[in-house]
Tab-separated table of C-alpha atoms in Angstrom:
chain	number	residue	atom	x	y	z
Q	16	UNK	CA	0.000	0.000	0.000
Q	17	UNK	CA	1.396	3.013	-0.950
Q	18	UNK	CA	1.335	5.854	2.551
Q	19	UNK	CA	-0.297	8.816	2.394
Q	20	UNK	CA	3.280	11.449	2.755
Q	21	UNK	CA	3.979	9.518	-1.116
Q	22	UNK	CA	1.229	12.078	-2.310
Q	23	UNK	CA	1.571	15.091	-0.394
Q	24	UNK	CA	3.504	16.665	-2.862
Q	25	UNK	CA	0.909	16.058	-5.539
Q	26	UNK	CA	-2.038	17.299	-2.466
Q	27	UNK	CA	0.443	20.585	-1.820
Q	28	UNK	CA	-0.030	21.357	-5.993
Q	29	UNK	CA	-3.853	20.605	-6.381
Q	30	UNK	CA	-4.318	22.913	-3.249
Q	31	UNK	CA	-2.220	25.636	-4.663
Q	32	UNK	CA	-4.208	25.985	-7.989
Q	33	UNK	CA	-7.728	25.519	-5.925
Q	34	UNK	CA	-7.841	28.974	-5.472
Q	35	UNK	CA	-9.661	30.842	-8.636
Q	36	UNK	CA	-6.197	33.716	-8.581
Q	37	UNK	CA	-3.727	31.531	-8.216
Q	38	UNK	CA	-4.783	29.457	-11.253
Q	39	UNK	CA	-4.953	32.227	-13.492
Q	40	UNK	CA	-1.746	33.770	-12.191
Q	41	UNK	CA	0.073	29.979	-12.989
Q	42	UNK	CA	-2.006	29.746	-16.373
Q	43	UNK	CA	-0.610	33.140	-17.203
Q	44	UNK	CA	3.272	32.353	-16.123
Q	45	UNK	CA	3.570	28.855	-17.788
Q	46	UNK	CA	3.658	31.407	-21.783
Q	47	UNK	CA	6.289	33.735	-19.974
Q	48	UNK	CA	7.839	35.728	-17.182
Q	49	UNK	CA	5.746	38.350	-15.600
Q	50	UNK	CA	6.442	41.347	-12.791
Q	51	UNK	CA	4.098	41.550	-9.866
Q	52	UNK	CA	2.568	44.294	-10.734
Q	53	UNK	CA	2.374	42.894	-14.559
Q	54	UNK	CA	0.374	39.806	-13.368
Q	55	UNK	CA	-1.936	41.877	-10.600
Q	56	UNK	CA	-2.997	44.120	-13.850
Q	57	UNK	CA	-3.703	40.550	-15.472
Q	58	UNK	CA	-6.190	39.535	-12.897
Q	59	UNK	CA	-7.796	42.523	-11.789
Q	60	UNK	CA	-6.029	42.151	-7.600
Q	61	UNK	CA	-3.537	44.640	-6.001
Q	62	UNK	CA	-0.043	43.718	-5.866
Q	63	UNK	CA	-0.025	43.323	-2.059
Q	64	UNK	CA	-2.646	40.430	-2.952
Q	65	UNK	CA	-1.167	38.987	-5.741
Q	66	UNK	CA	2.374	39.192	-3.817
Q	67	UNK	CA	0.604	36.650	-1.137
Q	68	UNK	CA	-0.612	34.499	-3.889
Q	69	UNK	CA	3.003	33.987	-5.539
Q	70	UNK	CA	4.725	33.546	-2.121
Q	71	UNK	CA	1.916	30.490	-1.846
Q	72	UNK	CA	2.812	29.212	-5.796
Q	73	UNK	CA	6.460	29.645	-4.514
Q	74	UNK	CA	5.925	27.528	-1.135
Q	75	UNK	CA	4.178	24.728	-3.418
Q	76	UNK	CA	7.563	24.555	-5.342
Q	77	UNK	CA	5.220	26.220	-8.864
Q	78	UNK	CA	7.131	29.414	-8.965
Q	79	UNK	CA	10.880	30.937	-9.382
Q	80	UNK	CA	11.588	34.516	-9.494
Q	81	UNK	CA	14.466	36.686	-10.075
Q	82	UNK	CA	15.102	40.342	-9.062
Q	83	UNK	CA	16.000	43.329	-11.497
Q	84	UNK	CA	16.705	46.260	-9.516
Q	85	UNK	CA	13.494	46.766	-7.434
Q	86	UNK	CA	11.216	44.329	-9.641
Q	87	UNK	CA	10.637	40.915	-9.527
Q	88	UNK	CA	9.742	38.796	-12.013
Q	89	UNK	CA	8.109	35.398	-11.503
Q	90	UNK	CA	8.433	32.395	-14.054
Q	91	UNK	CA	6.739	28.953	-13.602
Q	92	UNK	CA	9.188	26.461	-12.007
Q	93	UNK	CA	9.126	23.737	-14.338
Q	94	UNK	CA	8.308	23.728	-18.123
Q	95	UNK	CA	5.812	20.481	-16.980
Q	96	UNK	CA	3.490	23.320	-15.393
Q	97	UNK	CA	2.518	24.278	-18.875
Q	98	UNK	CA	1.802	20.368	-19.542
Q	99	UNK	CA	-0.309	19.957	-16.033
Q	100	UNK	CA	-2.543	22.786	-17.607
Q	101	UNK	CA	-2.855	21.326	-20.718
Q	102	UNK	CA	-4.182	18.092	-19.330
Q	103	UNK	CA	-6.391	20.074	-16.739
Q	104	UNK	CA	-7.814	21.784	-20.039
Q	105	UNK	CA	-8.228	17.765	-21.469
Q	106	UNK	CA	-10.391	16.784	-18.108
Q	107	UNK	CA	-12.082	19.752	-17.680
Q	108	UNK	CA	-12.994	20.093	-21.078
Q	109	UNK	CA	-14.444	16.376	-20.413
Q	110	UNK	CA	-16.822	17.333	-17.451
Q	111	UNK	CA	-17.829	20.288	-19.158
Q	112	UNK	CA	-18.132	19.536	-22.056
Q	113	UNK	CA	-16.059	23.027	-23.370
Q	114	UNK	CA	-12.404	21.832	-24.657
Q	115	UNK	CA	-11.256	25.172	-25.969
Q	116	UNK	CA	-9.680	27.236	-23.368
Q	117	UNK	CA	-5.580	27.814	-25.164
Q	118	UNK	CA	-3.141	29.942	-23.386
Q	119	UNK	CA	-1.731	32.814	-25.470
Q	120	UNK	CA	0.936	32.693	-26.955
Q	121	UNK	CA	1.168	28.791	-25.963
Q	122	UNK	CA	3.340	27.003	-28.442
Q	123	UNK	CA	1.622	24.325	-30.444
Q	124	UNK	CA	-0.522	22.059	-27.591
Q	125	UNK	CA	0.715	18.394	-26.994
Q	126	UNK	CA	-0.705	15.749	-29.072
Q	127	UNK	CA	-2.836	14.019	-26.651
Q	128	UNK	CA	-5.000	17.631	-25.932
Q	129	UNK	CA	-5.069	18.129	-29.962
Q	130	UNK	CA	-6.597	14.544	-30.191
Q	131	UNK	CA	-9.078	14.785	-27.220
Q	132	UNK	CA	-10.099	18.099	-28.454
Q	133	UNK	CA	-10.921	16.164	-32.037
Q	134	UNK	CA	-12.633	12.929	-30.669
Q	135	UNK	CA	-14.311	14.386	-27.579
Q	136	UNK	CA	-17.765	13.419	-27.226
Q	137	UNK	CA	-19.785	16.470	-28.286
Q	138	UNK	CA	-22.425	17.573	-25.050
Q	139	UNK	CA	-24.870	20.282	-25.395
Q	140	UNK	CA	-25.022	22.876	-22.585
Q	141	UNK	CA	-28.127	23.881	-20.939
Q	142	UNK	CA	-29.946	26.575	-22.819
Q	143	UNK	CA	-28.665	30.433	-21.883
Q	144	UNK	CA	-25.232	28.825	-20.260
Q	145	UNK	CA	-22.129	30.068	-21.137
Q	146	UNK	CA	-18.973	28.176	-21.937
Q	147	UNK	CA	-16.420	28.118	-18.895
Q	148	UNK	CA	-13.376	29.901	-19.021
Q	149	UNK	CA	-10.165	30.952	-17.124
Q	150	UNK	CA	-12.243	33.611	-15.430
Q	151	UNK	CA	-15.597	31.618	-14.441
């Protein structure tokens, strides 16, 4: 049986991108490097808020940053961030039946999103709903 401190790492990630801010601040950083007050003007917070937020992505191991002078820049950690999305676009696009959600700038997306995005099962959404996106 495999113990339960084997997935706490995986538990510290999934907790970090629960909150709404912090997964649009990591889908925003896995296309490019960003200073604080580039990314708080991306999702609509104050720096101060947005400063808490990375200091969380940082603690969950998401996050590097580098200093320029007085600014600080923030990059995702690991170029498998950007994958983690992609396949969180894949399942979500599954339960919602909505499998169009691309990052800008994202390079071309891995095969296995390109595929489920052409032989996803196609589901009608209630009358008057919207499609989900990065900021529902």
């Amino acid at each position: 049986m495999v113990g339960q401190e084997r997935f706490e790492p995986m538990m510290d990630v999934l907790r970090a991108l629960a909150e709404p801010t912090r997964l649009r601040l990591v889908w925003a950083l896995s296309t490019r490097e960003y200073s604080v007050g580039e990314l708080a003007e991306l999702v609509g917070a104050n720096v101060a808020a947005v400063s808490q937020h990375l200091a969380r992505l940082r603690e969950a191991g998401m996050v590097d940053s580098r200093r320029d002078g007085t600014r600080i820049f923030y990059r995702a950690a690991t170029p498998h961030l950007a994958d983690l999305l992609d396949q969180l676009v894949v399942v979500g696009g599954h339960v919602s039946g909505e499998l169009d959600l691309p990052r800008p700038a994202t390079p071309a997306a891995p095969a296995a999103v390109a595929a489920a995005r052409r032989t996803a099962p196609s589901r009608s959404r209630p009358a008057g709903s919207r499609p989900r996106t990065a900021e529902t």
